[in-house]
Structure formats: C-alpha cells, structure tokens
Coordinates of C-alpha atoms and ligand atoms in Angstrom, one line a residue:
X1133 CA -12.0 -19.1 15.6
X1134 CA -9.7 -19.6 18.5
X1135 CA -7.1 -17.4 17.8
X1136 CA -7.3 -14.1 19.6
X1137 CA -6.9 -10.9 16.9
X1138 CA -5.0 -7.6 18.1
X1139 CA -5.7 -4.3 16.0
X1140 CA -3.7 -1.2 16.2
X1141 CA -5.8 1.6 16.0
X1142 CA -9.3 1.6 16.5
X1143 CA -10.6 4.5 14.3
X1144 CA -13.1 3.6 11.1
X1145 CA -11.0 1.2 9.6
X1146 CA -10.9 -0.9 13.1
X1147 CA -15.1 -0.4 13.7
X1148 CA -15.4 -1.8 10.2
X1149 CA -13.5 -4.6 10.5
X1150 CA -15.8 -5.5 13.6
X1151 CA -18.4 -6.9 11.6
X1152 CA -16.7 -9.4 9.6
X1153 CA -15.0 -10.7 13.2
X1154 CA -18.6 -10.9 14.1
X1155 CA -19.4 -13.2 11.2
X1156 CA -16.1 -15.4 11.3
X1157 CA -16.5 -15.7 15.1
X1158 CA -12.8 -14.0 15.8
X1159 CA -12.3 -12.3 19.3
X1160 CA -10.7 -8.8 18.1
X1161 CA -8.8 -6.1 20.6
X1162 CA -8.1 -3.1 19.9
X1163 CA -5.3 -0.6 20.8
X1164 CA -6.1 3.1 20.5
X1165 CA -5.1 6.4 22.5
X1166 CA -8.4 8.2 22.0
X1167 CA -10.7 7.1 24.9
X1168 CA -13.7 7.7 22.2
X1169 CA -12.3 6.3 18.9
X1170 CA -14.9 4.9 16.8
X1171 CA -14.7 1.4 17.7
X1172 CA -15.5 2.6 21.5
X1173 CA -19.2 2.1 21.6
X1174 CA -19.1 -1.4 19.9
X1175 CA -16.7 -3.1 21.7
X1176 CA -15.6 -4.1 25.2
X1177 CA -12.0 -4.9 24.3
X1178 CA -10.5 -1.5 24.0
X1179 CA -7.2 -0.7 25.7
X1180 CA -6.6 3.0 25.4
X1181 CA -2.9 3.5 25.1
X1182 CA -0.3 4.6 22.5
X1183 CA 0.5 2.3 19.6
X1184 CA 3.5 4.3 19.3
X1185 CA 5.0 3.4 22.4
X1186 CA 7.4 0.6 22.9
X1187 CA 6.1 -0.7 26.1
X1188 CA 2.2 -0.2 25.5
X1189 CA 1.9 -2.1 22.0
X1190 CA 4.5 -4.6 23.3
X1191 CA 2.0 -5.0 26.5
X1192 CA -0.9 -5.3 24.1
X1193 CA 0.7 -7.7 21.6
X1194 CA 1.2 -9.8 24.5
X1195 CA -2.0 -10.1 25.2
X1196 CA -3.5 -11.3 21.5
X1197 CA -2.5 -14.3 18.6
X1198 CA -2.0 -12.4 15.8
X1199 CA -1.1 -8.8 15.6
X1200 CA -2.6 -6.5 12.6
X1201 CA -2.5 -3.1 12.3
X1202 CA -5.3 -0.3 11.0
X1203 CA -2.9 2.5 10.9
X1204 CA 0.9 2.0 9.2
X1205 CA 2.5 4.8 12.1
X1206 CA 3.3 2.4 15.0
X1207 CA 6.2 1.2 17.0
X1208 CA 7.8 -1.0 14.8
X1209 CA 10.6 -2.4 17.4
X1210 CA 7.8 -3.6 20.0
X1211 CA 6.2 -5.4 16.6
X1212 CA 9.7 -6.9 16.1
X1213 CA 10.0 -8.1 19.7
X1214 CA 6.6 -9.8 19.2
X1215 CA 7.8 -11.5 16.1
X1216 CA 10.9 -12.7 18.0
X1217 CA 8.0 -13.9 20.9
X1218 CA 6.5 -16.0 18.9
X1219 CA 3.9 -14.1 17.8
X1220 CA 2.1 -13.4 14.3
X1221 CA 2.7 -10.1 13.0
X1222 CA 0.7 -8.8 9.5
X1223 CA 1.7 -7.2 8.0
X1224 CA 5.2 -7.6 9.1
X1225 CA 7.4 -5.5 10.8
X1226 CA 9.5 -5.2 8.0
X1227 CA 7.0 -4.3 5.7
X1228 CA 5.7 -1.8 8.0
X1229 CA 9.5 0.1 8.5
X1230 CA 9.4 0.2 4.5
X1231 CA 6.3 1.5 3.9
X1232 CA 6.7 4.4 7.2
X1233 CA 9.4 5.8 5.5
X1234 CA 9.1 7.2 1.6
X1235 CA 12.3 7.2 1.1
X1236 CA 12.6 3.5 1.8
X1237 CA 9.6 2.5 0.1
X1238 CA 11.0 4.4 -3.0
X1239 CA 14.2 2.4 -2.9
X1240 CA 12.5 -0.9 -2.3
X1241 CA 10.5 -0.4 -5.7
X1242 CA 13.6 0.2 -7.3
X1243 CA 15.4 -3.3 -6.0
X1244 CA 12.6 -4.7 -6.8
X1245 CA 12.4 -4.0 -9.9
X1246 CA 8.8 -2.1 -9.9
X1247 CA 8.0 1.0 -11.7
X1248 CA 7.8 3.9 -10.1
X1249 CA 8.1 7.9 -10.5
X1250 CA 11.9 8.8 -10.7
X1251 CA 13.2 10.3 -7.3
X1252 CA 16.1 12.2 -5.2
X1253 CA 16.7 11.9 -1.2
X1254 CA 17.1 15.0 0.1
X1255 CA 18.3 16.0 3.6
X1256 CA 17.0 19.8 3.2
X1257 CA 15.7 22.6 0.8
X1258 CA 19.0 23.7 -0.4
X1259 CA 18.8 20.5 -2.3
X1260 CA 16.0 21.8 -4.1
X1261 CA 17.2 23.4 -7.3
X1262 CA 15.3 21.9 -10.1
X1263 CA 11.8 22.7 -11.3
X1264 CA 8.9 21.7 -11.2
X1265 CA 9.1 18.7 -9.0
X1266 CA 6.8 17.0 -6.2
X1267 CA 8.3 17.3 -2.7
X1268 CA 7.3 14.0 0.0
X1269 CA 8.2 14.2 3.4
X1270 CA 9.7 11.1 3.8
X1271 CA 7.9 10.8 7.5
X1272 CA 4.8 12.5 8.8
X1273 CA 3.1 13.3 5.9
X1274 CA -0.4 11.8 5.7
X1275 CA -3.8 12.0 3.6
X1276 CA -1.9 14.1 1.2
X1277 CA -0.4 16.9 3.8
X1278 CA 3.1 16.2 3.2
X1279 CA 3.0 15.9 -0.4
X1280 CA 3.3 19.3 -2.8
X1281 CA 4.5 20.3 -6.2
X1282 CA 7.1 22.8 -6.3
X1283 CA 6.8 24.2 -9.7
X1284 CA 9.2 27.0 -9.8
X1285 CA 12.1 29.0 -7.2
X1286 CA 9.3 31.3 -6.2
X1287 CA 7.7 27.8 -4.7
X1288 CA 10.6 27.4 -2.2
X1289 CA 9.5 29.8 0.7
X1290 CA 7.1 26.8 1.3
X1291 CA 9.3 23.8 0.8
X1292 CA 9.4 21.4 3.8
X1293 CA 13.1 21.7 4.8
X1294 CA 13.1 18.2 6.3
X1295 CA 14.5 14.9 4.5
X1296 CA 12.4 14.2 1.8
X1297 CA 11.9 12.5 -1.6
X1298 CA 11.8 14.7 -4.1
X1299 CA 9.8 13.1 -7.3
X1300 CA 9.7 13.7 -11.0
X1301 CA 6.0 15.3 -11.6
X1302 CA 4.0 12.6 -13.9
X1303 CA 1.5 13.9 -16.5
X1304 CA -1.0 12.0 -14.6
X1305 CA -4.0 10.8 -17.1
X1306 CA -5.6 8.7 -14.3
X1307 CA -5.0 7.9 -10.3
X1308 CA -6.1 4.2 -10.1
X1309 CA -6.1 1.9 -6.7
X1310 CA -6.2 -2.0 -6.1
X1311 CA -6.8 -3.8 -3.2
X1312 CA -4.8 -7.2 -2.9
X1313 CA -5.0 -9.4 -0.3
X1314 CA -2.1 -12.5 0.5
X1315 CA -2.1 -14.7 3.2
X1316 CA 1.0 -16.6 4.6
X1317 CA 0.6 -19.6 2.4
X1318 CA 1.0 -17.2 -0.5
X1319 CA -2.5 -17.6 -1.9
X1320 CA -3.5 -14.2 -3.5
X1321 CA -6.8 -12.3 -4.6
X1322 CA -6.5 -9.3 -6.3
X1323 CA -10.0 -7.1 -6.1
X1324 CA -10.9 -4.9 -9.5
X1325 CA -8.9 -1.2 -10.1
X1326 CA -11.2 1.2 -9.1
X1327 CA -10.4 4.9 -10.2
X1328 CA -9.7 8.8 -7.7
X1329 CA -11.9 10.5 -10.3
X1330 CA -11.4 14.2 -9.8
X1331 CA -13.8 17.4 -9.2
X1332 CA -13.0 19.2 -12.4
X1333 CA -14.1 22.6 -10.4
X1334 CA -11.7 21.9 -7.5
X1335 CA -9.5 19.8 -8.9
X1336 CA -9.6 17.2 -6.0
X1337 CA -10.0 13.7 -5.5
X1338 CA -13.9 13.3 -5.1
X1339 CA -15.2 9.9 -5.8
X1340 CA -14.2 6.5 -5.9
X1341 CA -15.6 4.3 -8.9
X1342 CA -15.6 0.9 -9.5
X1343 CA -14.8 -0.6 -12.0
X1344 CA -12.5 2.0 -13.2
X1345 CA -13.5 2.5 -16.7
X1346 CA -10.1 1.3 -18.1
X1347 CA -9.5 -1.3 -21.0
X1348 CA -9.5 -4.8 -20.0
X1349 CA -5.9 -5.2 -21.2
X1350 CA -5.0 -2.0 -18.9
X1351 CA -7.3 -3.5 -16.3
X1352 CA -5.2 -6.5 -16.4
X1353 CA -1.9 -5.2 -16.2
X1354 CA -2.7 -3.1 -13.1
X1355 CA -4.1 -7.0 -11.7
X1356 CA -0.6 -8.1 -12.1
X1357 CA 1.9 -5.6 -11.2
X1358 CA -0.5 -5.2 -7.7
X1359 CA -0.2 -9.1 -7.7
X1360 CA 3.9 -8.7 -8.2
X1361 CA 4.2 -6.1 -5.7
X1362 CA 2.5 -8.1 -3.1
X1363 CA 4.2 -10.8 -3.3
X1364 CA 7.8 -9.0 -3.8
X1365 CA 6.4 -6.8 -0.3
X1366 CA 5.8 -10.4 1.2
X1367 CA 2.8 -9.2 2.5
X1368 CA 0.4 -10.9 4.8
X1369 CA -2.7 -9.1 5.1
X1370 CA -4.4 -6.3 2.2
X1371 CA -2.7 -3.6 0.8
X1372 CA -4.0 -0.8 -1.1
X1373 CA -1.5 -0.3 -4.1
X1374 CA -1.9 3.1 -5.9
X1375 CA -1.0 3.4 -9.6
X1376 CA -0.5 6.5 -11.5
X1377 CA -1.7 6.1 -15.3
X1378 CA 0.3 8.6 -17.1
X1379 CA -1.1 10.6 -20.4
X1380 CA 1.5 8.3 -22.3
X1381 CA -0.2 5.1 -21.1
X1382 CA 2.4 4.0 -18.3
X1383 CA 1.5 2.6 -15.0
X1384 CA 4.1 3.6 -12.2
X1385 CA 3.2 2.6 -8.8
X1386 CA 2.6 6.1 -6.7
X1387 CA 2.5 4.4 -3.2
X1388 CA 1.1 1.6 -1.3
X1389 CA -0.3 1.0 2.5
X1390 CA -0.5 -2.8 3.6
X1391 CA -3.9 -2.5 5.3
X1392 CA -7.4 -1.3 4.6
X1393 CA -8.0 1.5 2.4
X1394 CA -10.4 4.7 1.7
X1395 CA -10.3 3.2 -1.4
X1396 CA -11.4 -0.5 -0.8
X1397 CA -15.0 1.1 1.1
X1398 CA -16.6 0.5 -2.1
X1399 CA -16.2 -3.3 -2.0
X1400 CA -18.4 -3.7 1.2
X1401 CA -21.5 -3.2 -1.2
X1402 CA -19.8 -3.7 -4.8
X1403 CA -17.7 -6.5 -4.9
X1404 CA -18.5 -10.7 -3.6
X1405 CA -16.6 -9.9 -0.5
X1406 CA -15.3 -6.5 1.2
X1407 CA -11.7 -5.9 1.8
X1408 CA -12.4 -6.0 5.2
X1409 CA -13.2 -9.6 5.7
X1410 CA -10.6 -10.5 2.8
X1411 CA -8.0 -8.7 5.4
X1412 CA -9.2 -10.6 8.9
X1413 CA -9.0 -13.7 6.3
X1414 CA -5.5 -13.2 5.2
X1415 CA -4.0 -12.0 8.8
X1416 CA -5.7 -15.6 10.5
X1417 CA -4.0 -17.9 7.4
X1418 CA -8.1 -18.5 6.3
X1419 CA -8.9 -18.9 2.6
X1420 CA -9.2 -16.0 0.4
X1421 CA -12.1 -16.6 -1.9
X1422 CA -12.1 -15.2 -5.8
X1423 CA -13.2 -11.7 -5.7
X1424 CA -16.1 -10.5 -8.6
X1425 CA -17.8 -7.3 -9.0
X1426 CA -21.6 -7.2 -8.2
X1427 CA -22.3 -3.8 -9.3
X1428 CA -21.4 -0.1 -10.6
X1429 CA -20.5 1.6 -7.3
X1430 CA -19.0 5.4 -6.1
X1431 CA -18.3 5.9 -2.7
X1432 CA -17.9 9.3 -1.5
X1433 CA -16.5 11.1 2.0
X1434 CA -18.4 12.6 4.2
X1435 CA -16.3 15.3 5.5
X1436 CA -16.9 17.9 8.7
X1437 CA -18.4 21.0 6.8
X1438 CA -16.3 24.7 6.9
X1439 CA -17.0 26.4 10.0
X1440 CA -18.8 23.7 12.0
X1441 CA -17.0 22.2 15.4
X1442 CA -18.7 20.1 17.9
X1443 CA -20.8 17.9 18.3
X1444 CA -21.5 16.5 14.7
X1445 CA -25.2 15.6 13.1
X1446 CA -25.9 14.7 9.7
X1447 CA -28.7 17.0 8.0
X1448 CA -31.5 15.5 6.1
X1449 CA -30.7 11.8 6.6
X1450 CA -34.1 10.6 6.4
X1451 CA -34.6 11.6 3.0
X1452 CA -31.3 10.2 1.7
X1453 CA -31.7 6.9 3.6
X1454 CA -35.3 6.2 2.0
X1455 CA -33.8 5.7 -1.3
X1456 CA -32.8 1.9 -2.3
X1457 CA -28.9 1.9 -3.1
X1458 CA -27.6 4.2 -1.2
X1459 CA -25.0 3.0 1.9
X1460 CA -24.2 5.2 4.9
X1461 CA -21.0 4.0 6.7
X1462 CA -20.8 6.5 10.3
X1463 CA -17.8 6.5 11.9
X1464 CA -19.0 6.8 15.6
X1465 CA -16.7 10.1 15.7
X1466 CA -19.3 12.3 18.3
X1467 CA -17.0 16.0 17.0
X1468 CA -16.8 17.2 13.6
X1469 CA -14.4 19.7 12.7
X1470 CA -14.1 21.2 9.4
X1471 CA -12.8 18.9 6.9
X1472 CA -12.3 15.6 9.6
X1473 CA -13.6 12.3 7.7
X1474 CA -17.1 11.5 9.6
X1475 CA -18.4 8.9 7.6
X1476 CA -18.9 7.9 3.9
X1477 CA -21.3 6.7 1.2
X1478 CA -20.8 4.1 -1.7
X1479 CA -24.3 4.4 -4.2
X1480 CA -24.9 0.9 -6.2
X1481 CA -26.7 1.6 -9.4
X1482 CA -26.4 0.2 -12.8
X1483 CA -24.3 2.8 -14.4
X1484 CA -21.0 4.6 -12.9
X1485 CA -22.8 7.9 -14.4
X1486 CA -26.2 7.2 -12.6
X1487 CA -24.3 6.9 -9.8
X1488 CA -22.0 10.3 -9.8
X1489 CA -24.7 11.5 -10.1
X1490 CA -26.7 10.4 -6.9
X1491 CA -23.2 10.4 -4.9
X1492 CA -23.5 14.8 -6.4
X1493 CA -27.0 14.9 -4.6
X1494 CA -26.1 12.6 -1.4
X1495 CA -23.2 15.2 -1.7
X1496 CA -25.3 18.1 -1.7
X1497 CA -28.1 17.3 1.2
X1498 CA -26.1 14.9 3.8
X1499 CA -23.6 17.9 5.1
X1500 CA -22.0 17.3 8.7
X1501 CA -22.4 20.1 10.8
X1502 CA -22.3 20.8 14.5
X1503 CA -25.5 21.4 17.0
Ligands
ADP2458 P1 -0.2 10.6 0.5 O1 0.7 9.5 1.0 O2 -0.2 11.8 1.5 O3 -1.6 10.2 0.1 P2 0.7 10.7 -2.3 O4 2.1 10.3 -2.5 O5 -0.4 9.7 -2.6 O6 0.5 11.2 -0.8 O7 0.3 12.0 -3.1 C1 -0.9 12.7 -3.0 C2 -1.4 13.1 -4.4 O8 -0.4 14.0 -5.0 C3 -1.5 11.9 -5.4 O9 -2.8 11.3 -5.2 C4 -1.4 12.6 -6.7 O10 -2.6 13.3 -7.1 C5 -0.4 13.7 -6.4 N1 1.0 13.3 -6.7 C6 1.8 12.6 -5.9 N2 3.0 12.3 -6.6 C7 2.9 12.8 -7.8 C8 3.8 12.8 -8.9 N3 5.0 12.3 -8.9 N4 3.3 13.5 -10.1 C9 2.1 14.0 -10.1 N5 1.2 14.0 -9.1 C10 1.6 13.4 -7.9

C-alpha cells in the first residue's frame, strides 16, 4: 500500500487500528497532544501536537495521503485547506462540521428526511419552559456528559445555560448501534445491530451484545436506514449510527459519529471482519468485503475503579486470561483514574446469556486499580 495514512488522535481507537495497517501493509501517522497516548509505545510515527490547531493538523496533513480521523473534535478549516491541497479527507470536512455541532446534525436529519427525536435550538435556559425534556449541549458534550433530562422546573438550577438542543424524551424500549462502512466509490457494508443493554440496578449502559436480539424484520430496517444515512452523510470511512427503538416500535436515529466506535469493539472477535480494518479499507478506496456474524459476543469496559489514581494494574488477570473466549483489549494508558476507559473485553460463547454472564464475572475479578 503506497499511500501514506494520517490519524488524528492516537488514543485506543488509533492503537487498534495499528493492527489492521500492519496486515494491509499501510504506513499510518498519528497526530496526538498527549506525549503517552496509547498508540505511543507501538509506533514510531507519532507527532505530539494539537489536532485542534490550525497550523499543527494543517502541518501534519501535509505530511500524509489520506487524512482520517479517530476523534470527531478537530480543526475542521485546516481539514478544509487539505481538501482544497489536494488531499484526501475521510470522513470529510463537511461531514465532520455536521456531526461537531448537535444542533446541526439535528437539522441535517431533518433535510434529509431521517427520523429523529423532535427538537428546539436554544441559545440559553430561559428558553427552557417545558417539561420533561432532554437538554444536549450542542458543543462539548461527550460520552454522555453533556446530555441530561430535565424532568421538571425544580431541574433547572442544573440546566447548562449554553446553546443547546433541547429534545423530546423517547420512551426508549431499546438503544441499538450499527456500524456502516462506505468508501468513495459508494460501495457499502453494513455490520449486524448490536444492542446498549442496561444494568437494571444502575440503570446504565453495561454491555454491548451482538446480535441484538431484535426480529429480523426490525433487524432489517435498522440495516437500511443506517445504509440511507450513510449515503445521505456521504460518508467515506465507518460511522457508528445509534438508533433509539421506542416502546411503540419506532426507530429514530439518536446520533451518529463517522469513525470507530465503543460499540463496533465487538466485531474484532464476532463478526468476519472488525470495523477497524473495514474503516482503513474504506478511507484508502479498498474493497469492503460482506460482513457475517461468527459468534454470540458481549463486550464490556474496563473502567478506572472509585478511588484508585496512578499508575494502573489489572487484578487477577491470569485467572481471567486462562479461560478460552475471553478477549482483553489494553489500552496502553500507564494512569487510571476513577472511571477513565483502560481497556475492554468482548466474551465469544454460544449464547448472548452465557456470555453476560462471564462478561458479570470478568466484571467482577479484572478491576483497574492503582499500585
Ligand atoms: P452522547 O453524545 O454524549 O453519547 P447521546 O445523545 O447519545 O449523548 O445521549 C446519551 C444517552 O442519553 C443516550 O444513550 C440515551 O440513553 C439518553 N438519551 C439521549 N437522548 C434521549 C432522548 N431524546 N430520550 C430519551 N433518552 C435519551
């Protein structure tokens, strides 16, 4: 492969694209402002500098073929002045200003034509005056900081009084998520809806299980609208579309982020190919093979434990690793704090059940703590 590939960003989703460059023979750089982000030890080709500065990704982009991204918050206008040099930029630059702001990426579903949750842009809280509702910061938010439900007046000492979308709340039956990949030909490959199954007891997303137990008909029309919305995005490269199933049996489209996802991990072990190659495929214009599922998978995070900071370990991995099925991913991060993503685990068996189960006690014995 001849043509030089630059990533911005060079946490866990960069280090695991490393290994499918390895395979396809592409030269990759990376672009990264943390002097020890996870792709560090593996690589040679790290330039540490700001992918939100003008001058440093233009400098990098410079330097590379095509430019992809690992992260959607980067400077946008050097991207465009690549794309005006010449240069290859996948996902696009466009794409990318969409999908930075939620107000914008709101709007764009409703041109297009692509069913969403119904919304207000607000420039501050004394907007705010019906109840309950689900407040987005239209910039800034991420991994669900950002995003809460107002559910009455008392809730508004803690609204975010910046410009924001404010969202109709959805009588969510299900949270569903579909990789799809598209390369610049237009060729498509859509990988199988897994599903956020919740902790009843904590209410939060805990695992990600594929194949989502949803009827084939359901299954199908999740295939096509993530199908539609890539090709209505344009995209070049993968995209993680998340769908909301709703008690009624609606699918609205919550949000999308064109690149590798939290939850496409799974498909490194479950699926024919892992989103990670499929993406380096699609960015270099190389063929996108048909995607099949090989097994029940659930991938869980591996998070920093309460009250440990520092250097981070991982406590009883011998006795989790000597049992077939069961896939550590590390993310080469040397400090854990509590709550920081540190690595994660996808556990093949033949069942989804058999497998929540094992992901409960891989859940309960490989804890992240400090020395
Ligand atoms: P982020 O971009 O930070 O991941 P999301 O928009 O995905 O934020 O929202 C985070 C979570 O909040 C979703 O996974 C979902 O559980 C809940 N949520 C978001 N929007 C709504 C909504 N309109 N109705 C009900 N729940 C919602």
């Amino acid at each position: 492969m001849h043509k030089k590939l630059g990533v911005l960003g060079g946490g866990q989703l960069g280090l695991m694209m490393i290994s499918p460059c390895i395979d396809l023979g592409v030269e990759v750089y990376f672009l990264d402002p943390n002097p020890e982000c996870s792709v560090q030890p593996f690589t040679s080709k790290l330039t540490v500098g700001d992918f939100n500065d003008y001058e440093t990704v233009l400098a990098f982009g410079r330097t590379v073929d095509v430019i992809t991204v690992e992260i959607e918050h980067v400077n946008v206008e050097a991207l465009e002045q690549l794309e005006k040099e010449g240069k290859e930029v996948n996902p696009s630059s466009k794409l990318l200003r969409i999908i930075q702001d939620k107000g914008l990426q709101k709007q764009f579903y409703v041109d297009a034509g692509i069913v969403s949750p119904a919304f207000k842009l607000i420039e501050s809280v004394k907007e705010i005056t019906e109840f309950p509702i689900v407040q987005k910061m239209r910039t800034g938010g991420y991994d669900g900081q950002g995003v809460q439900i107002l559910r009455s007046e008392s809730d508004l000492n803690k609204a975010f009084d910046v410009p924001s979308v404010l969202e109709a709340l959805v009588d969510l039956e299900m949270e569903i998520g579909i990789m799809v990949a598209r390369n610049a030909k237009g060729d498509v490959q859509v990988f199988p809806p897994v599903s956020m199954d919740f902790d009843p007891e904590l209410n939060l997303v805990k695992y990600v299980v594929s194949p989502a137990a949803i009827a084939e008909e359901l299954s199908n029309k999740c295939i096509q609208l993530a199908q539609s919305v890539a090709e209505k995005f344009e995209l070049v490269g993968i995209m993680a579309v998340e769908l909301f199933i709703t008690k009624k049996g609606e699918v609205l489209v919550n949000e999308c982020a064109p690149r590798v996802h939290n939850s496409g991990h799974l498909t490194i072990e479950g699926t024919s190919i892992s989103q990670f190659e499929m993406h380096i495929r699609a960015v270099l214009g190389l063929p996108l093979p048909e995607v099949h599922l090989l097994d029940p998978s659930v991938m869980v995070n591996l998070v920093g434990e309460p009250k440990h900071t520092g250097i981070a370990q991982l406590t009883n991995i011998d006795e989790v690793l000597a049992e077939p099925g069961i896939f550590l991913h590390w993310y080469g991060k040397t400090q854990t704090r509590p709550g920081r993503k540190m690595a994660h685990v996808t556990v093949v068996r033949s069942t989804i059940e058999e497998a929540k189960q094992v992901a409960d006690e891989v859940l309960e014995k490989l804890q992240v703590i400090s020395d």
